[in-house]
């Protein structure tokens, strides 16, 4: 039985991350190291810092990462790509060219007999009105069409610099660390969801850039994946055991 892997939040292409080529190569080497061990890989959002697909144009770069995804899907490895709040605007390029399975909404699915609830995590239980309004604008089809009318030279520049501002804010620790079980929005959302969906065995999210592994009930477990900027963490499910690990080049044996 082959493993199933979960990771998120690489923010490839971020203008706030030094040595972007090295950053991309690191995740490509990880994917290469697991390609013969993986039945499926779930990428839970924000793999790009800004990704916007035009009808005939996609952002420059990421050739190593996209090539590795294509190689894995050609080998028969399922790649599930969840859009996050930085790569909302994925349409059909990743599916048609790279062979991934694209998810724009949370997914409840059975893997090796266990029920998983998988999502990037943005907008789930977050009461911040400013964030919810911005998210609604980003998801609005009319706004997307209007943004598509802007030449990529300017729209992609704008998107990358907007995303850079968000990344720098996180690096300055202006975003809260783990707020505790009674204040963390994703924990509160999950506890509420369990009440009507007691069959779920494990909830896995990205988005928050924190490592969290909570046993919420006797049955239900919740994990937040960390990121692939500073932590390089991922989750492995082998059919019996579910555990979080860290990729350390030259040492890790995922």
mmCIF file of N, CA, C and O in Angstrom, residues 18-116:
data_model
loop_
_atom_site.group_PDB
_atom_site.id
_atom_site.type_symbol
_atom_site.label_atom_id
_atom_site.label_comp_id
_atom_site.label_asym_id
_atom_site.label_seq_id
_atom_site.Cartn_x
_atom_site.Cartn_y
_atom_site.Cartn_z
ATOM 1 N N UNK A 18 13.527 35.320 -0.408
ATOM 2 C CA UNK A 18 14.808 35.333 -1.115
ATOM 3 C C UNK A 18 15.076 33.972 -1.757
ATOM 4 O O UNK A 18 14.567 32.944 -1.308
ATOM 5 N N UNK A 19 15.885 33.995 -2.805
ATOM 6 C CA UNK A 19 16.314 32.761 -3.474
ATOM 7 C C UNK A 19 15.108 31.931 -3.934
ATOM 8 O O UNK A 19 14.952 30.761 -3.575
ATOM 9 N N UNK A 20 14.246 32.551 -4.731
ATOM 10 C CA UNK A 20 13.005 31.897 -5.144
ATOM 11 C C UNK A 20 13.263 30.618 -5.951
ATOM 12 O O UNK A 20 12.498 29.657 -5.851
ATOM 13 N N UNK A 21 14.334 30.595 -6.736
ATOM 14 C CA UNK A 21 14.642 29.394 -7.508
ATOM 15 C C UNK A 21 15.011 28.236 -6.581
ATOM 16 O O UNK A 21 14.592 27.093 -6.786
ATOM 17 N N UNK A 22 15.785 28.530 -5.539
ATOM 18 C CA UNK A 22 16.144 27.506 -4.561
ATOM 19 C C UNK A 22 14.901 27.014 -3.812
ATOM 20 O O UNK A 22 14.753 25.819 -3.516
ATOM 21 N N UNK A 23 14.022 27.948 -3.525
ATOM 22 C CA UNK A 23 12.765 27.630 -2.850
ATOM 23 C C UNK A 23 11.946 26.642 -3.681
ATOM 24 O O UNK A 23 11.427 25.638 -3.166
ATOM 25 N N UNK A 24 11.846 26.903 -4.979
ATOM 26 C CA UNK A 24 11.103 26.005 -5.861
ATOM 27 C C UNK A 24 11.797 24.651 -5.974
ATOM 28 O O UNK A 24 11.142 23.596 -5.931
ATOM 29 N N UNK A 25 13.110 24.664 -6.106
ATOM 30 C CA UNK A 25 13.842 23.401 -6.256
ATOM 31 C C UNK A 25 13.683 22.507 -5.041
ATOM 32 O O UNK A 25 13.665 21.276 -5.150
ATOM 33 N N UNK A 26 13.558 23.113 -3.868
ATOM 34 C CA UNK A 26 13.432 22.313 -2.649
ATOM 35 C C UNK A 26 12.154 21.487 -2.669
ATOM 36 O O UNK A 26 12.171 20.287 -2.383
ATOM 37 N N UNK A 27 11.045 22.102 -3.026
ATOM 38 C CA UNK A 27 9.796 21.342 -3.043
ATOM 39 C C UNK A 27 9.791 20.348 -4.195
ATOM 40 O O UNK A 27 9.241 19.243 -4.088
ATOM 41 N N UNK A 28 10.461 20.674 -5.293
ATOM 42 C CA UNK A 28 10.562 19.732 -6.415
ATOM 43 C C UNK A 28 11.371 18.508 -5.996
ATOM 44 O O UNK A 28 11.011 17.366 -6.323
ATOM 45 N N UNK A 29 12.454 18.719 -5.254
ATOM 46 C CA UNK A 29 13.250 17.576 -4.783
ATOM 47 C C UNK A 29 12.445 16.704 -3.825
ATOM 48 O O UNK A 29 12.570 15.470 -3.830
ATOM 49 N N UNK A 30 11.629 17.351 -2.992
ATOM 50 C CA UNK A 30 10.770 16.561 -2.101
ATOM 51 C C UNK A 30 9.793 15.710 -2.903
ATOM 52 O O UNK A 30 9.649 14.510 -2.658
ATOM 53 N N UNK A 31 9.124 16.330 -3.865
ATOM 54 C CA UNK A 31 8.164 15.585 -4.691
ATOM 55 C C UNK A 31 8.854 14.445 -5.437
ATOM 56 O O UNK A 31 8.300 13.354 -5.576
ATOM 57 N N UNK A 32 10.075 14.698 -5.878
ATOM 58 C CA UNK A 32 10.825 13.652 -6.570
ATOM 59 C C UNK A 32 11.157 12.501 -5.623
ATOM 60 O O UNK A 32 11.141 11.333 -6.014
ATOM 61 N N UNK A 33 11.421 12.832 -4.353
ATOM 62 C CA UNK A 33 11.814 11.804 -3.382
ATOM 63 C C UNK A 33 10.658 10.882 -3.001
ATOM 64 O O UNK A 33 10.879 9.787 -2.498
ATOM 65 N N UNK A 34 9.417 11.333 -3.216
ATOM 66 C CA UNK A 34 8.271 10.508 -2.814
ATOM 67 C C UNK A 34 7.518 9.922 -4.007
ATOM 68 O O UNK A 34 6.513 9.233 -3.821
ATOM 69 N N UNK A 35 7.996 10.162 -5.207
ATOM 70 C CA UNK A 35 7.195 9.810 -6.382
ATOM 71 C C UNK A 35 6.919 8.314 -6.509
ATOM 72 O O UNK A 35 5.890 7.919 -7.064
ATOM 73 N N UNK A 36 7.821 7.469 -5.996
ATOM 74 C CA UNK A 36 7.590 6.030 -6.076
ATOM 75 C C UNK A 36 6.871 5.495 -4.837
ATOM 76 O O UNK A 36 6.511 4.311 -4.809
ATOM 77 N N UNK A 37 6.673 6.352 -3.832
ATOM 78 C CA UNK A 37 6.013 5.928 -2.598
ATOM 79 C C UNK A 37 4.584 6.425 -2.508
ATOM 80 O O UNK A 37 3.839 6.023 -1.615
ATOM 81 N N UNK A 38 4.195 7.342 -3.412
ATOM 82 C CA UNK A 38 2.925 8.047 -3.283
ATOM 83 C C UNK A 38 1.831 7.452 -4.160
ATOM 84 O O UNK A 38 2.022 7.255 -5.360
ATOM 85 N N UNK A 39 0.685 7.197 -3.544
ATOM 86 C CA UNK A 39 -0.517 6.891 -4.310
ATOM 87 C C UNK A 39 -1.214 8.183 -4.701
ATOM 88 O O UNK A 39 -1.789 8.294 -5.781
ATOM 89 N N UNK A 40 -1.164 9.174 -3.800
ATOM 90 C CA UNK A 40 -1.806 10.459 -4.053
ATOM 91 C C UNK A 40 -1.101 11.541 -3.239
ATOM 92 O O UNK A 40 -0.524 11.264 -2.178
ATOM 93 N N UNK A 41 -1.157 12.758 -3.747
ATOM 94 C CA UNK A 41 -0.611 13.924 -3.046
ATOM 95 C C UNK A 41 -1.683 15.006 -3.062
ATOM 96 O O UNK A 41 -2.222 15.348 -4.123
ATOM 97 N N UNK A 42 -1.992 15.524 -1.883
ATOM 98 C CA UNK A 42 -2.986 16.586 -1.753
ATOM 99 C C UNK A 42 -2.262 17.895 -1.435
ATOM 100 O O UNK A 42 -1.611 18.014 -0.388
ATOM 101 N N UNK A 43 -2.358 18.842 -2.351
ATOM 102 C CA UNK A 43 -1.764 20.164 -2.182
ATOM 103 C C UNK A 43 -2.889 21.102 -1.751
ATOM 104 O O UNK A 43 -3.759 21.456 -2.556
ATOM 105 N N UNK A 44 -2.870 21.509 -0.470
ATOM 106 C CA UNK A 44 -4.031 22.177 0.108
ATOM 107 C C UNK A 44 -3.958 23.702 0.026
ATOM 108 O O UNK A 44 -4.283 24.398 0.978
ATOM 109 N N UNK A 45 -3.536 24.217 -1.125
ATOM 110 C CA UNK A 45 -3.701 25.639 -1.387
ATOM 111 C C UNK A 45 -2.481 26.502 -1.148
ATOM 112 O O UNK A 45 -1.569 26.164 -0.403
ATOM 113 N N UNK A 46 -2.489 27.639 -1.844
ATOM 114 C CA UNK A 46 -1.418 28.646 -1.768
ATOM 115 C C UNK A 46 -0.050 28.053 -2.110
ATOM 116 O O UNK A 46 0.970 28.424 -1.503
ATOM 117 N N UNK A 47 -0.026 27.168 -3.060
ATOM 118 C CA UNK A 47 1.258 26.675 -3.537
ATOM 119 C C UNK A 47 1.991 27.779 -4.307
ATOM 120 O O UNK A 47 3.219 27.799 -4.367
ATOM 121 N N UNK A 48 1.225 28.689 -4.900
ATOM 122 C CA UNK A 48 1.789 29.875 -5.542
ATOM 123 C C UNK A 48 1.436 31.090 -4.683
ATOM 124 O O UNK A 48 0.373 31.130 -4.062
ATOM 125 N N UNK A 49 2.310 32.095 -4.701
ATOM 126 C CA UNK A 49 1.991 33.315 -3.966
ATOM 127 C C UNK A 49 0.967 34.146 -4.723
ATOM 128 O O UNK A 49 0.187 34.870 -4.121
ATOM 129 N N UNK A 50 0.981 34.047 -6.034
ATOM 130 C CA UNK A 50 -0.072 34.657 -6.850
ATOM 131 C C UNK A 50 -0.150 33.881 -8.159
ATOM 132 O O UNK A 50 0.852 33.714 -8.854
ATOM 133 N N UNK A 51 -1.345 33.400 -8.457
ATOM 134 C CA UNK A 51 -1.553 32.633 -9.685
ATOM 135 C C UNK A 51 -2.849 33.102 -10.316
ATOM 136 O O UNK A 51 -3.906 33.058 -9.701
ATOM 137 N N UNK A 52 -2.741 33.575 -11.566
ATOM 138 C CA UNK A 52 -3.930 34.030 -12.282
ATOM 139 C C UNK A 52 -3.842 33.532 -13.719
ATOM 140 O O UNK A 52 -2.886 33.845 -14.426
ATOM 141 N N UNK A 53 -4.838 32.764 -14.108
ATOM 142 C CA UNK A 53 -4.861 32.211 -15.464
ATOM 143 C C UNK A 53 -5.713 33.074 -16.388
ATOM 144 O O UNK A 53 -6.899 33.291 -16.121
ATOM 145 N N UNK A 54 -5.106 33.557 -17.457
ATOM 146 C CA UNK A 54 -5.864 34.118 -18.560
ATOM 147 C C UNK A 54 -6.211 32.970 -19.511
ATOM 148 O O UNK A 54 -5.734 31.842 -19.350
ATOM 149 N N UNK A 55 -7.018 33.257 -20.519
ATOM 150 C CA UNK A 55 -7.429 32.200 -21.443
ATOM 151 C C UNK A 55 -6.239 31.593 -22.168
ATOM 152 O O UNK A 55 -6.157 30.378 -22.371
ATOM 153 N N UNK A 56 -5.281 32.436 -22.554
ATOM 154 C CA UNK A 56 -4.121 31.951 -23.307
ATOM 155 C C UNK A 56 -2.793 32.246 -22.609
ATOM 156 O O UNK A 56 -1.738 32.050 -23.198
ATOM 157 N N UNK A 57 -2.842 32.717 -21.377
ATOM 158 C CA UNK A 57 -1.621 33.145 -20.684
ATOM 159 C C UNK A 57 -1.667 32.663 -19.241
ATOM 160 O O UNK A 57 -2.710 32.725 -18.593
ATOM 161 N N UNK A 58 -0.532 32.158 -18.750
ATOM 162 C CA UNK A 58 -0.381 31.848 -17.325
ATOM 163 C C UNK A 58 0.879 32.556 -16.838
ATOM 164 O O UNK A 58 1.722 32.955 -17.635
ATOM 165 N N UNK A 59 1.031 32.740 -15.529
ATOM 166 C CA UNK A 59 2.203 33.462 -15.026
ATOM 167 C C UNK A 59 3.529 32.815 -15.421
ATOM 168 O O UNK A 59 3.642 31.590 -15.540
ATOM 169 N N UNK A 60 4.503 33.652 -15.601
ATOM 170 C CA UNK A 60 5.845 33.208 -15.957
ATOM 171 C C UNK A 60 6.479 32.437 -14.795
ATOM 172 O O UNK A 60 6.249 32.741 -13.633
ATOM 173 N N UNK A 61 7.307 31.452 -15.136
ATOM 174 C CA UNK A 61 8.057 30.723 -14.115
ATOM 175 C C UNK A 61 7.410 29.406 -13.716
ATOM 176 O O UNK A 61 6.525 28.887 -14.390
ATOM 177 N N UNK A 62 7.912 28.839 -12.624
ATOM 178 C CA UNK A 62 7.387 27.614 -12.003
ATOM 179 C C UNK A 62 7.551 26.382 -12.893
ATOM 180 O O UNK A 62 6.863 25.369 -12.693
ATOM 181 N N UNK A 63 8.447 26.436 -13.852
ATOM 182 C CA UNK A 63 8.552 25.332 -14.806
ATOM 183 C C UNK A 63 8.991 24.036 -14.128
ATOM 184 O O UNK A 63 8.536 22.951 -14.519
ATOM 185 N N UNK A 64 9.868 24.122 -13.155
ATOM 186 C CA UNK A 64 10.322 22.910 -12.461
ATOM 187 C C UNK A 64 9.184 22.283 -11.665
ATOM 188 O O UNK A 64 8.992 21.062 -11.668
ATOM 189 N N UNK A 65 8.437 23.119 -10.965
ATOM 190 C CA UNK A 65 7.320 22.622 -10.157
ATOM 191 C C UNK A 65 6.222 22.040 -11.041
ATOM 192 O O UNK A 65 5.754 20.916 -10.813
ATOM 193 N N UNK A 66 5.824 22.775 -12.065
ATOM 194 C CA UNK A 66 4.771 22.295 -12.957
ATOM 195 C C UNK A 66 5.208 21.041 -13.709
ATOM 196 O O UNK A 66 4.410 20.119 -13.929
ATOM 197 N N UNK A 67 6.487 21.004 -14.089
ATOM 198 C CA UNK A 67 7.005 19.813 -14.752
ATOM 199 C C UNK A 67 6.986 18.595 -13.854
ATOM 200 O O UNK A 67 6.682 17.482 -14.298
ATOM 201 N N UNK A 68 7.295 18.800 -12.576
ATOM 202 C CA UNK A 68 7.285 17.674 -11.634
ATOM 203 C C UNK A 68 5.859 17.182 -11.396
ATOM 204 O O UNK A 68 5.623 15.958 -11.325
ATOM 205 N N UNK A 69 4.900 18.107 -11.285
ATOM 206 C CA UNK A 69 3.510 17.687 -11.154
ATOM 207 C C UNK A 69 3.088 16.854 -12.364
ATOM 208 O O UNK A 69 2.435 15.807 -12.223
ATOM 209 N N UNK A 70 3.483 17.303 -13.552
ATOM 210 C CA UNK A 70 3.137 16.586 -14.776
ATOM 211 C C UNK A 70 3.781 15.208 -14.801
ATOM 212 O O UNK A 70 3.148 14.214 -15.204
ATOM 213 N N UNK A 71 5.029 15.127 -14.374
ATOM 214 C CA UNK A 71 5.719 13.828 -14.335
ATOM 215 C C UNK A 71 4.990 12.861 -13.402
ATOM 216 O O UNK A 71 4.780 11.687 -13.744
ATOM 217 N N UNK A 72 4.596 13.362 -12.234
ATOM 218 C CA UNK A 72 3.926 12.497 -11.260
ATOM 219 C C UNK A 72 2.574 12.017 -11.775
ATOM 220 O O UNK A 72 2.230 10.830 -11.638
ATOM 221 N N UNK A 73 1.792 12.912 -12.350
ATOM 222 C CA UNK A 73 0.490 12.472 -12.864
ATOM 223 C C UNK A 73 0.660 11.518 -14.036
ATOM 224 O O UNK A 73 -0.124 10.581 -14.202
ATOM 225 N N UNK A 74 1.692 11.728 -14.854
ATOM 226 C CA UNK A 74 1.967 10.791 -15.950
ATOM 227 C C UNK A 74 2.322 9.403 -15.418
ATOM 228 O O UNK A 74 2.077 8.389 -16.080
ATOM 229 N N UNK A 75 2.912 9.359 -14.222
ATOM 230 C CA UNK A 75 3.257 8.083 -13.595
ATOM 231 C C UNK A 75 2.054 7.397 -12.955
ATOM 232 O O UNK A 75 2.154 6.258 -12.502
ATOM 233 N N UNK A 76 0.942 8.138 -12.859
ATOM 234 C CA UNK A 76 -0.249 7.568 -12.234
ATOM 235 C C UNK A 76 -0.485 8.023 -10.811
ATOM 236 O O UNK A 76 -1.424 7.535 -10.156
ATOM 237 N N UNK A 77 0.336 8.947 -10.303
ATOM 238 C CA UNK A 77 0.123 9.497 -8.965
ATOM 239 C C UNK A 77 -0.990 10.538 -9.044
ATOM 240 O O UNK A 77 -0.943 11.454 -9.864
ATOM 241 N N UNK A 78 -1.990 10.408 -8.195
ATOM 242 C CA UNK A 78 -3.062 11.413 -8.157
ATOM 243 C C UNK A 78 -2.548 12.673 -7.474
ATOM 244 O O UNK A 78 -2.023 12.611 -6.358
ATOM 245 N N UNK A 79 -2.703 13.806 -8.127
ATOM 246 C CA UNK A 79 -2.366 15.087 -7.528
ATOM 247 C C UNK A 79 -3.653 15.877 -7.381
ATOM 248 O O UNK A 79 -4.303 16.217 -8.373
ATOM 249 N N UNK A 80 -4.030 16.161 -6.160
ATOM 250 C CA UNK A 80 -5.222 16.954 -5.877
ATOM 251 C C UNK A 80 -4.775 18.362 -5.488
ATOM 252 O O UNK A 80 -4.029 18.541 -4.510
ATOM 253 N N UNK A 81 -5.215 19.337 -6.251
ATOM 254 C CA UNK A 81 -4.804 20.727 -6.016
ATOM 255 C C UNK A 81 -6.010 21.525 -5.522
ATOM 256 O O UNK A 81 -7.001 21.667 -6.227
ATOM 257 N N UNK A 82 -5.894 22.065 -4.304
ATOM 258 C CA UNK A 82 -6.938 22.899 -3.722
ATOM 259 C C UNK A 82 -6.535 24.364 -3.880
ATOM 260 O O UNK A 82 -5.402 24.745 -3.578
ATOM 261 N N UNK A 83 -7.462 25.186 -4.355
ATOM 262 C CA UNK A 83 -7.159 26.616 -4.453
ATOM 263 C C UNK A 83 -7.228 27.237 -3.066
ATOM 264 O O UNK A 83 -8.090 26.895 -2.246
ATOM 265 N N UNK A 84 -6.291 28.160 -2.813
ATOM 266 C CA UNK A 84 -6.284 28.904 -1.556
ATOM 267 C C UNK A 84 -6.665 30.346 -1.810
ATOM 268 O O UNK A 84 -7.248 30.687 -2.842
ATOM 269 N N UNK A 85 -6.315 31.228 -0.898
ATOM 270 C CA UNK A 85 -6.657 32.632 -1.087
ATOM 271 C C UNK A 85 -5.615 33.374 -1.926
ATOM 272 O O UNK A 85 -5.838 34.519 -2.317
ATOM 273 N N UNK A 86 -4.489 32.723 -2.264
ATOM 274 C CA UNK A 86 -3.503 33.333 -3.150
ATOM 275 C C UNK A 86 -3.560 32.754 -4.560
ATOM 276 O O UNK A 86 -2.943 33.308 -5.470
ATOM 277 N N UNK A 87 -4.234 31.639 -4.738
ATOM 278 C CA UNK A 87 -4.318 31.026 -6.066
ATOM 279 C C UNK A 87 -5.767 30.647 -6.401
ATOM 280 O O UNK A 87 -6.035 29.617 -7.007
ATOM 281 N N UNK A 88 -6.681 31.523 -5.992
ATOM 282 C CA UNK A 88 -8.099 31.350 -6.290
ATOM 283 C C UNK A 88 -8.333 31.182 -7.789
ATOM 284 O O UNK A 88 -9.190 30.423 -8.221
ATOM 285 N N UNK A 89 -7.515 31.897 -8.583
ATOM 286 C CA UNK A 89 -7.825 32.070 -9.998
ATOM 287 C C UNK A 89 -7.207 30.970 -10.862
ATOM 288 O O UNK A 89 -6.730 31.226 -11.955
ATOM 289 N N UNK A 90 -7.219 29.754 -10.358
ATOM 290 C CA UNK A 90 -6.855 28.590 -11.173
ATOM 291 C C UNK A 90 -8.131 28.103 -11.851
ATOM 292 O O UNK A 90 -9.152 27.906 -11.183
ATOM 293 N N UNK A 91 -8.065 27.907 -13.160
ATOM 294 C CA UNK A 91 -9.263 27.504 -13.899
ATOM 295 C C UNK A 91 -9.067 26.112 -14.499
ATOM 296 O O UNK A 91 -9.425 25.121 -13.884
ATOM 297 N N UNK A 92 -8.466 25.986 -15.668
ATOM 298 C CA UNK A 92 -8.323 24.641 -16.226
ATOM 299 C C UNK A 92 -6.902 24.306 -16.677
ATOM 300 O O UNK A 92 -6.647 23.203 -17.122
ATOM 301 N N UNK A 93 -5.968 25.261 -16.562
ATOM 302 C CA UNK A 93 -4.607 25.008 -17.034
ATOM 303 C C UNK A 93 -3.957 23.853 -16.270
ATOM 304 O O UNK A 93 -3.375 22.945 -16.870
ATOM 305 N N UNK A 94 -4.026 23.886 -14.966
ATOM 306 C CA UNK A 94 -3.372 22.853 -14.162
ATOM 307 C C UNK A 94 -3.983 21.475 -14.421
ATOM 308 O O UNK A 94 -3.278 20.460 -14.396
ATOM 309 N N UNK A 95 -5.277 21.448 -14.667
ATOM 310 C CA UNK A 95 -5.931 20.180 -14.979
ATOM 311 C C UNK A 95 -5.525 19.672 -16.358
ATOM 312 O O UNK A 95 -5.129 18.518 -16.523
ATOM 313 N N UNK A 96 -5.618 20.543 -17.362
ATOM 314 C CA UNK A 96 -5.389 20.115 -18.742
ATOM 315 C C UNK A 96 -3.916 19.877 -19.051
ATOM 316 O O UNK A 96 -3.567 18.951 -19.777
ATOM 317 N N UNK A 97 -3.040 20.718 -18.524
ATOM 318 C CA UNK A 97 -1.613 20.623 -18.857
ATOM 319 C C UNK A 97 -0.823 19.749 -17.894
ATOM 320 O O UNK A 97 0.141 19.100 -18.289
ATOM 321 N N UNK A 98 -1.218 19.753 -16.629
ATOM 322 C CA UNK A 98 -0.444 19.015 -15.621
ATOM 323 C C UNK A 98 -1.164 17.774 -15.110
ATOM 324 O O UNK A 98 -0.558 16.966 -14.399
ATOM 325 N N UNK A 99 -2.426 17.630 -15.428
ATOM 326 C CA UNK A 99 -3.147 16.422 -15.042
ATOM 327 C C UNK A 99 -3.623 16.373 -13.609
ATOM 328 O O UNK A 99 -4.002 15.299 -13.114
ATOM 329 N N UNK A 100 -3.603 17.519 -12.907
ATOM 330 C CA UNK A 100 -4.042 17.508 -11.519
ATOM 331 C C UNK A 100 -5.562 17.475 -11.446
ATOM 332 O O UNK A 100 -6.258 17.757 -12.425
ATOM 333 N N UNK A 101 -6.073 17.141 -10.280
ATOM 334 C CA UNK A 101 -7.510 17.209 -9.994
ATOM 335 C C UNK A 101 -7.726 18.474 -9.172
ATOM 336 O O UNK A 101 -7.170 18.608 -8.074
ATOM 337 N N UNK A 102 -8.488 19.407 -9.697
ATOM 338 C CA UNK A 102 -8.630 20.726 -9.093
ATOM 339 C C UNK A 102 -9.849 20.764 -8.182
ATOM 340 O O UNK A 102 -10.933 20.318 -8.555
ATOM 341 N N UNK A 103 -9.661 21.331 -6.982
ATOM 342 C CA UNK A 103 -10.759 21.490 -6.024
ATOM 343 C C UNK A 103 -10.865 22.956 -5.630
ATOM 344 O O UNK A 103 -9.893 23.545 -5.151
ATOM 345 N N UNK A 104 -12.039 23.521 -5.808
ATOM 346 C CA UNK A 104 -12.269 24.912 -5.439
ATOM 347 C C UNK A 104 -13.063 25.049 -4.143
ATOM 348 O O UNK A 104 -13.281 26.154 -3.658
ATOM 349 N N UNK A 105 -13.500 23.928 -3.602
ATOM 350 C CA UNK A 105 -14.262 23.925 -2.358
ATOM 351 C C UNK A 105 -13.707 22.836 -1.440
ATOM 352 O O UNK A 105 -12.999 21.930 -1.894
ATOM 353 N N UNK A 106 -14.014 22.910 -0.145
ATOM 354 C CA UNK A 106 -13.611 21.823 0.752
ATOM 355 C C UNK A 106 -14.131 20.480 0.248
ATOM 356 O O UNK A 106 -15.172 20.400 -0.414
ATOM 357 N N UNK A 107 -13.402 19.443 0.586
ATOM 358 C CA UNK A 107 -13.726 18.105 0.103
ATOM 359 C C UNK A 107 -13.778 17.127 1.266
ATOM 360 O O UNK A 107 -12.851 17.057 2.081
ATOM 361 N N UNK A 108 -14.862 16.365 1.349
ATOM 362 C CA UNK A 108 -14.944 15.232 2.262
ATOM 363 C C UNK A 108 -14.769 13.980 1.414
ATOM 364 O O UNK A 108 -15.519 13.756 0.458
ATOM 365 N N UNK A 109 -13.771 13.178 1.747
ATOM 366 C CA UNK A 109 -13.453 12.021 0.915
ATOM 367 C C UNK A 109 -12.946 10.868 1.768
ATOM 368 O O UNK A 109 -12.409 11.082 2.868
ATOM 369 N N UNK A 110 -13.106 9.664 1.266
ATOM 370 C CA UNK A 110 -12.620 8.481 1.977
ATOM 371 C C UNK A 110 -11.277 8.053 1.398
ATOM 372 O O UNK A 110 -11.121 7.939 0.185
ATOM 373 N N UNK A 111 -10.302 7.858 2.281
ATOM 374 C CA UNK A 111 -8.972 7.416 1.888
ATOM 375 C C UNK A 111 -8.595 6.220 2.752
ATOM 376 O O UNK A 111 -8.528 6.345 3.979
ATOM 377 N N UNK A 112 -8.392 5.085 2.115
ATOM 378 C CA UNK A 112 -8.037 3.862 2.830
ATOM 379 C C UNK A 112 -8.976 3.591 4.015
ATOM 380 O O UNK A 112 -8.545 3.222 5.112
ATOM 381 N N UNK A 113 -10.272 3.808 3.793
ATOM 382 C CA UNK A 113 -11.266 3.480 4.810
ATOM 383 C C UNK A 113 -11.500 4.534 5.862
ATOM 384 O O UNK A 113 -12.372 4.361 6.729
ATOM 385 N N UNK A 114 -10.768 5.644 5.822
ATOM 386 C CA UNK A 114 -10.954 6.749 6.758
ATOM 387 C C UNK A 114 -11.561 7.945 6.026
ATOM 388 O O UNK A 114 -11.244 8.191 4.864
ATOM 389 N N UNK A 115 -12.420 8.695 6.720
ATOM 390 C CA UNK A 115 -13.063 9.860 6.125
ATOM 391 C C UNK A 115 -12.258 11.111 6.478
ATOM 392 O O UNK A 115 -12.015 11.399 7.657
ATOM 393 N N UNK A 116 -11.843 11.835 5.450
ATOM 394 C CA UNK A 116 -11.071 13.059 5.611
ATOM 395 C C UNK A 116 -11.895 14.264 5.144
ATOM 396 O O UNK A 116 -12.583 14.195 4.117
#
